[in-house]
Each structure stands twice: as C-alpha cells, then as structure tokens.
Amino acid sequence: MKEKTGQLFKAVGKKIKNFMTPARYIVLGFLGVIAVGTILLVLPFSSASGKTIGFVPALFTSTTAVCVTGLTVIDPATQLSIFGQIVVLLLIQIGGLGFMTTTTFMFMLVGKKISLKERMTIQESLDQDSLKGVVKLTKRIIAFTFIFEGFGTLMLMTRLVPALGARGIYVSLFTAVSSFCNAGIDIMGKDYGAFSSISAFSHDPVVLITVMVLIISGGLGFLVFNDILRKKRNRPLRLHTRVSLSMTAILLVVGAAVILGIEWNNPGTLGPMDWGDKVLNAFFQSTTARTAGWTSINQANLTDGAKVATMVLMFVGACPASTGGGVKTTTFFVMIMLFASVFRGRDEVVVGKETINTRTIKRAAVVTTAYFLGSFAQALIIWATEAAYGVRLSVIDSMYEAFSAFGTVGVSAGLTTSLHTPALITLCFSMFIGRLGPLTIGTALLNTKKQSANIKYPDAKILIG
C-alpha cells in the first residue's frame, strides 16, 4: 500500500513538474503575489479606519501594485494604515523587479543555489536568448534598482523633508520606489489632498525632474544599462540598446511637443502656468504617459486631442525587460521597419547592416495586435458594463482608462474610483496581461511546442489589403 502511494505521489509530482513550464512559473508566481497582497490588504489593520477596505478594493490595489500600473480605487495615504502602505510598497518593488528576480534575490540572501529550472525561468522572464550569465545579470538588476531608488530618495528628501519634516523621508522613499518601478502610486494624499498624485509639485523642477529621471531609468530596462556598462570595455552597443535609447528620446520629445501645442492655452491644464512650467509639465506628461502613472496636471481636463496623444504613448510604453509596460519601444520600431520594408518591396526587414529575423517580426506583430485589440475590448467592456448600471461614459474616457490599464500606465481621466465591480475586475485582468505580456500569457495557457523543422507545408496564397 505504501509503495503504491509512493508511486502515485511520484507520478503526480512528475506531471506537475512537466506542467510547470517557465512561463507558467512566472504567471502563477505573479498570481500568488497578488493573492497574498489581497489577503494582507483586506485585513482590518491594513486600513486607516481599522475596518476592512473590502475584497474588491484590496484585490484591485494588490493587482495595480504588483502590475506596477497605478490605477487606484482608494487613496493609499488616507485610507491605508502604515502597515497597508508598506504592503503596497513591497508589492510595487516585487512587481517592478519581477517575480523571478525577487525570488532569485531571496535565494541569494539565504545562500541557495539557483537550479537549472530556475535559470530557465529567469531567462524567460528577462526575454534572454541564452542561459549564460542570467544569474549575474539578476545581481546587476538588483544593484541598478537599489542605486537608482537610493539616489531618487535622497534627491526627493531635499524637497519633501523641509515640507513634511521626518515624514518626508518615508514619502521620499515611497515616491522613489514607485517612480523607478513605473507604478505611480503615491502616499501624498494625506498632505496634499486625496488622489492628488504629484500635482502639488507641478511648479517644482527638482521633484518633477527627479521623478522623470527615475521613470525613464526604470523604463529603459536593465539590459540597456548592462549593455552601456559593457560599452566601456570598447564593445559596440547592441541594436536593442540603440533602438531603446533612440525611441525613448524621440517619443519623449515628440510627445512633449504635441501635448505642449495642444494644451498651451487650456485653462484646466497648462494654460495658467508660465512658459517654463508649461514646458516642464509637458515633458512630465510625455514621460509619465509611457507607463508611470504620476500626474502633475488634471487628466480629466485634458482636451480629447491630448488624450489621444497620451494614449499613443501608453500604447508604445517602455522598453523590454524594464519596469514599464506597453507593446515596448523595440516592438513599435520593428513594426515601423516592417511597414517600411513592405512599401519598399523588400522581403527582409533590414536595420543598418543587420536583418531582423522572422521570429522577432512575428512576435512583434502578435504583441502589437494583442495589445491593440485587448485595449479596445477593455474600453468596450468598461463602457457597456457602466451603461448597464445607468452610467453613460464618453468613449474617449473609456478608451483612456482601458489603454492605461493594458499598458500598465495608471493615469486616469477620473473614472477608476467610480467604476462598478464588473469593470474593476476586468481592469485587473487587463493590468495582469499588460504586465506579463500576451506572449507569456499565451505560452503559459497553450504550452505550444515547436514543430519539427523537417516538416514543410506547401505555400498558401491569400489576398491582403
């Protein structure tokens, strides 16, 4: 009997081991962190009032923190206790680093050896082509994170400590972590008004520029900084790094110019500011729109044109292997080059003297399509579910909320706190898919296996366009 039981457990264990692919480890890991966060936040002592905030607000807050989005249905500063705020801070840090990076860091602290399976999962989470050096890269990621967050904390303290006293140290740390992780969740509501984000500092260049530097640094991705360090040893920058840096600069400048032009005389946003503050806040809006979630101007007061421009930035997002979301700058670049190659009549997508392989192009097309359709589907769901409750939302605001969730951005035109439970639950799904990416989710669900390279099917012809 004992022998049969042992064989049964062994067989079950083998099936579980075979089932747990790297993609599934990542998905289940993030789900586990969200679940633990929800349980902790729903406890009465996580609330400032001593009464539970409720399951749905706890689930939504945990999801938005782990997925480093920033959409909130509660104000953390006024509705959560210090314990609840620290839980949110830890969830943001885990979400920003990534589940496997955090797990690897914990293993390193206790001296546990990283297994081959764990290395493969790290490889999947960081989108690396090889297992070589993934643990070393993880160590650098952790070092980069703490260095930038430490720098940000010190810079913000120069402004927040004089304004808030000793509490300014805590607020500076929270703001720095939330900024670098591209979360945009704040605890300034207690001092400057609930859901005020960073608007109290819309005229303070030190605070805004510090937050922008943290957002951009986290959004560039750890691989970019790793490659820049390698460049010091006379190695050329990789195409990934060159594209990430150039696209980030282009989107930042073009986005700021468009927003500045549209909102220059808008009395609800940039209108009352002097020209210096207008330029600074336009750049801040362009920066935060690409997945950060901080707001220095009221998003509800933006013109429809500025909202559309912001949605484009949300859609593109940050860079791969970063703390940000969106389709990613490199994906957007590959799609632009694909368009260019088709219009030029070329069969290959060439950048400089390098050819983008077919696998990369297919992945870029899948990601772009999935994000585009997913965002529009989410917008339709928000509009339809709220209509069922007798609430008529504008289409543009529904799309703004949807693109913000799917791109893990976190800016809102003021809808989030008024949405009903069905819409909030679907937003949780969108934030989760947006954080992990449709490729990881799809691989985890379908567990697709590569077909043998020896199998070749006849070409099929289908009319396009």
Coordinates of N, CA and C in Angstrom, one line a residue, residues 30 41 43 76 81 89 91 139 149 181 186 204 251 300 321 361 366 384 410 436 455:
F30 N 3.3 35.5 -10.2 CA 2.6 36.8 -10.1 C 1.2 36.7 -9.4
L41 N -4.1 43.1 2.5 CA -4.7 44.4 2.4 C -6.2 44.3 2.8
L43 N -7.2 42.8 5.4 CA -7.2 42.7 6.9 C -7.5 44.1 7.5
P76 N -4.2 55.5 -1.0 CA -3.3 54.8 0.0 C -2.9 55.7 1.2
S81 N -3.4 52.1 6.5 CA -2.5 52.3 7.6 C -1.1 52.2 7.1
L89 N 4.0 49.1 -0.9 CA 5.4 49.4 -1.3 C 6.1 48.1 -1.7
L91 N 4.8 45.2 -2.6 CA 4.2 44.7 -3.8 C 4.7 45.4 -5.1
K139 N 21.9 39.8 -10.5 CA 22.6 40.6 -9.5 C 22.7 42.1 -9.9
E149 N 17.0 53.9 -6.9 CA 16.0 54.2 -5.8 C 16.6 55.0 -4.7
C181 N 9.9 52.0 -10.4 CA 9.1 50.8 -10.8 C 8.0 51.2 -11.7
D186 N 1.0 56.8 -5.0 CA 1.6 57.8 -4.1 C 0.9 57.8 -2.7
D204 N 7.6 72.6 -9.2 CA 8.9 72.3 -8.6 C 9.8 71.5 -9.5
L251 N 10.2 59.6 -28.6 CA 8.9 59.6 -28.0 C 8.7 60.7 -27.0
A300 N -8.4 64.7 -16.3 CA -9.8 64.9 -16.7 C -10.0 66.1 -17.5
A321 N 12.2 44.2 -20.8 CA 13.0 43.8 -19.6 C 13.1 45.0 -18.6
I361 N 9.9 39.4 -35.9 CA 8.9 40.1 -36.6 C 7.5 39.5 -36.2
V366 N 2.3 39.9 -33.2 CA 1.4 39.3 -32.2 C 1.2 40.2 -31.0
A384 N -19.8 49.4 -21.7 CA -21.0 48.5 -21.7 C -21.4 48.2 -20.2
G410 N -1.5 53.8 -15.6 CA -2.0 54.3 -14.3 C -2.6 55.6 -14.3
L436 N 2.6 41.1 -17.7 CA 3.3 39.9 -18.1 C 3.5 39.8 -19.6
I455 N 9.4 19.3 -41.1 CA 8.1 19.4 -41.8 C 7.9 20.7 -42.5

